[in-house]
């Protein structure tokens, strides 16, 4: 039931909020500036996602070369990948969320939450691996 709520939010609630926000911004700024804003945030966000992804990839390679397992950087890479996907989705709310995932300062609390959640699931043995 929990997954259903998340999917419902992703595919129904978020697009409704995005459309409402875009309509209101369009009323204030006009159609063309609103379209430029959406396109601009997507392009700039994708560019920064690429830069951050390359920086993380370089760091992963460096840690491997030193003989370390780059678990922190791999999690950073996953979050930046998600940020890139969110950034290419049209809308301002998704762009804000994507940018928050890109910036290391705002990414850290999200990464900490994911690590705690994964540890909790593993300690409770609440996971299954199946084919």
GROMACS .gro file of C-alpha atoms in nm:
model
  131
    1UNK     CA    1   0.000   0.000   0.000
    2UNK     CA    2   0.293   0.232   0.070
    3UNK     CA    3   0.428   0.200  -0.284
    4UNK     CA    4   0.082   0.274  -0.426
    5UNK     CA    5   0.076   0.606  -0.238
    6UNK     CA    6   0.418   0.700  -0.369
    7UNK     CA    7   0.321   0.614  -0.727
    8UNK     CA    8  -0.007   0.802  -0.691
    9UNK     CA    9   0.187   1.106  -0.577
   10UNK     CA   10   0.440   1.081  -0.856
   11UNK     CA   11   0.197   1.036  -1.142
   12UNK     CA   12  -0.108   1.235  -1.033
   13UNK     CA   13  -0.040   1.488  -0.759
   14UNK     CA   14   0.296   1.621  -0.880
   15UNK     CA   15   0.179   1.685  -1.240
   16UNK     CA   16  -0.132   1.865  -1.111
   17UNK     CA   17   0.086   2.087  -0.891
   18UNK     CA   18   0.325   2.148  -1.181
   19UNK     CA   19   0.044   2.247  -1.419
   20UNK     CA   20  -0.111   2.477  -1.160
   21UNK     CA   21   0.220   2.648  -1.092
   22UNK     CA   22   0.297   2.686  -1.463
   23UNK     CA   23  -0.047   2.836  -1.531
   24UNK     CA   24  -0.001   3.088  -1.251
   25UNK     CA   25   0.351   3.179  -1.364
   26UNK     CA   26   0.223   3.206  -1.721
   27UNK     CA   27  -0.044   3.452  -1.606
   28UNK     CA   28   0.216   3.669  -1.436
   29UNK     CA   29   0.506   3.649  -1.681
   30UNK     CA   30   0.335   3.552  -2.005
   31UNK     CA   31   0.363   3.244  -2.221
   32UNK     CA   32   0.701   3.298  -2.387
   33UNK     CA   33   0.893   3.392  -2.069
   34UNK     CA   34   0.739   3.094  -1.891
   35UNK     CA   35   0.847   2.857  -2.170
   36UNK     CA   36   1.197   3.009  -2.169
   37UNK     CA   37   1.211   2.965  -1.790
   38UNK     CA   38   1.114   2.597  -1.813
   39UNK     CA   39   1.356   2.528  -2.097
   40UNK     CA   40   1.634   2.727  -1.931
   41UNK     CA   41   1.609   2.553  -1.595
   42UNK     CA   42   1.608   2.215  -1.769
   43UNK     CA   43   1.912   2.291  -1.984
   44UNK     CA   44   2.112   2.454  -1.705
   45UNK     CA   45   2.018   2.176  -1.464
   46UNK     CA   46   2.117   1.904  -1.711
   47UNK     CA   47   2.450   2.080  -1.769
   48UNK     CA   48   2.522   2.095  -1.396
   49UNK     CA   49   2.412   1.732  -1.353
   50UNK     CA   50   2.664   1.634  -1.619
   51UNK     CA   51   2.943   1.831  -1.450
   52UNK     CA   52   2.865   1.690  -1.106
   53UNK     CA   53   2.834   1.338  -1.248
   54UNK     CA   54   3.174   1.364  -1.414
   55UNK     CA   55   3.327   1.499  -1.092
   56UNK     CA   56   3.184   1.205  -0.897
   57UNK     CA   57   3.299   0.957  -1.163
   58UNK     CA   58   3.654   1.095  -1.140
   59UNK     CA   59   3.640   1.062  -0.763
   60UNK     CA   60   3.514   0.702  -0.788
   61UNK     CA   61   3.799   0.612  -1.022
   62UNK     CA   62   4.047   0.775  -0.788
   63UNK     CA   63   3.921   0.581  -0.486
   64UNK     CA   64   3.928   0.254  -0.682
   65UNK     CA   65   4.286   0.329  -0.789
   66UNK     CA   66   4.381   0.376  -0.423
   67UNK     CA   67   4.226   0.041  -0.336
   68UNK     CA   68   3.917   0.177  -0.159
   69UNK     CA   69   3.555   0.088  -0.219
   70UNK     CA   70   3.385   0.421  -0.307
   71UNK     CA   71   3.051   0.353  -0.137
   72UNK     CA   72   2.985   0.719  -0.051
   73UNK     CA   73   3.063   0.832  -0.405
   74UNK     CA   74   2.851   0.555  -0.556
   75UNK     CA   75   2.554   0.677  -0.352
   76UNK     CA   76   2.632   1.034  -0.462
   77UNK     CA   77   2.637   0.911  -0.822
   78UNK     CA   78   2.298   0.744  -0.783
   79UNK     CA   79   2.147   1.061  -0.635
   80UNK     CA   80   2.296   1.275  -0.915
   81UNK     CA   81   2.157   1.031  -1.174
   82UNK     CA   82   1.812   1.068  -1.017
   83UNK     CA   83   1.861   1.446  -1.018
   84UNK     CA   84   1.937   1.438  -1.390
   85UNK     CA   85   1.621   1.240  -1.463
   86UNK     CA   86   1.413   1.476  -1.251
   87UNK     CA   87   1.570   1.781  -1.417
   88UNK     CA   88   1.474   1.675  -1.769
   89UNK     CA   89   1.113   1.637  -1.656
   90UNK     CA   90   0.932   1.959  -1.752
   91UNK     CA   91   0.823   2.169  -1.458
   92UNK     CA   92   0.957   2.405  -1.198
   93UNK     CA   93   0.893   2.194  -0.888
   94UNK     CA   94   1.081   1.901  -1.038
   95UNK     CA   95   1.363   2.136  -1.141
   96UNK     CA   96   1.391   2.269  -0.786
   97UNK     CA   97   1.397   1.912  -0.651
   98UNK     CA   98   1.659   1.812  -0.909
   99UNK     CA   99   1.881   2.108  -0.825
  100UNK     CA  100   1.854   2.026  -0.455
  101UNK     CA  101   1.979   1.676  -0.531
  102UNK     CA  102   2.270   1.817  -0.731
  103UNK     CA  103   2.408   2.055  -0.472
  104UNK     CA  104   2.634   1.865  -0.227
  105UNK     CA  105   2.519   2.076   0.070
  106UNK     CA  106   2.153   1.985   0.019
  107UNK     CA  107   2.232   1.634  -0.106
  108UNK     CA  108   2.406   1.537   0.221
  109UNK     CA  109   2.089   1.517   0.439
  110UNK     CA  110   1.913   1.315   0.170
  111UNK     CA  111   2.211   1.079   0.147
  112UNK     CA  112   2.220   1.044   0.527
  113UNK     CA  113   1.849   0.958   0.532
  114UNK     CA  114   1.895   0.694   0.259
  115UNK     CA  115   2.187   0.537   0.446
  116UNK     CA  116   1.992   0.521   0.773
  117UNK     CA  117   1.692   0.373   0.592
  118UNK     CA  118   1.906   0.108   0.421
  119UNK     CA  119   2.071   0.016   0.752
  120UNK     CA  120   1.732  -0.015   0.918
  121UNK     CA  121   1.600  -0.243   0.646
  122UNK     CA  122   1.913  -0.459   0.656
  123UNK     CA  123   1.916  -0.486   1.037
  124UNK     CA  124   1.547  -0.582   1.043
  125UNK     CA  125   1.619  -0.832   0.766
  126UNK     CA  126   1.325  -0.679   0.585
  127UNK     CA  127   1.447  -0.744   0.235
  128UNK     CA  128   1.447  -1.028  -0.013
  129UNK     CA  129   1.655  -1.100  -0.316
  130UNK     CA  130   1.470  -1.297  -0.580
  131UNK     CA  131   1.518  -1.384  -0.942
   0.00000   0.00000   0.00000
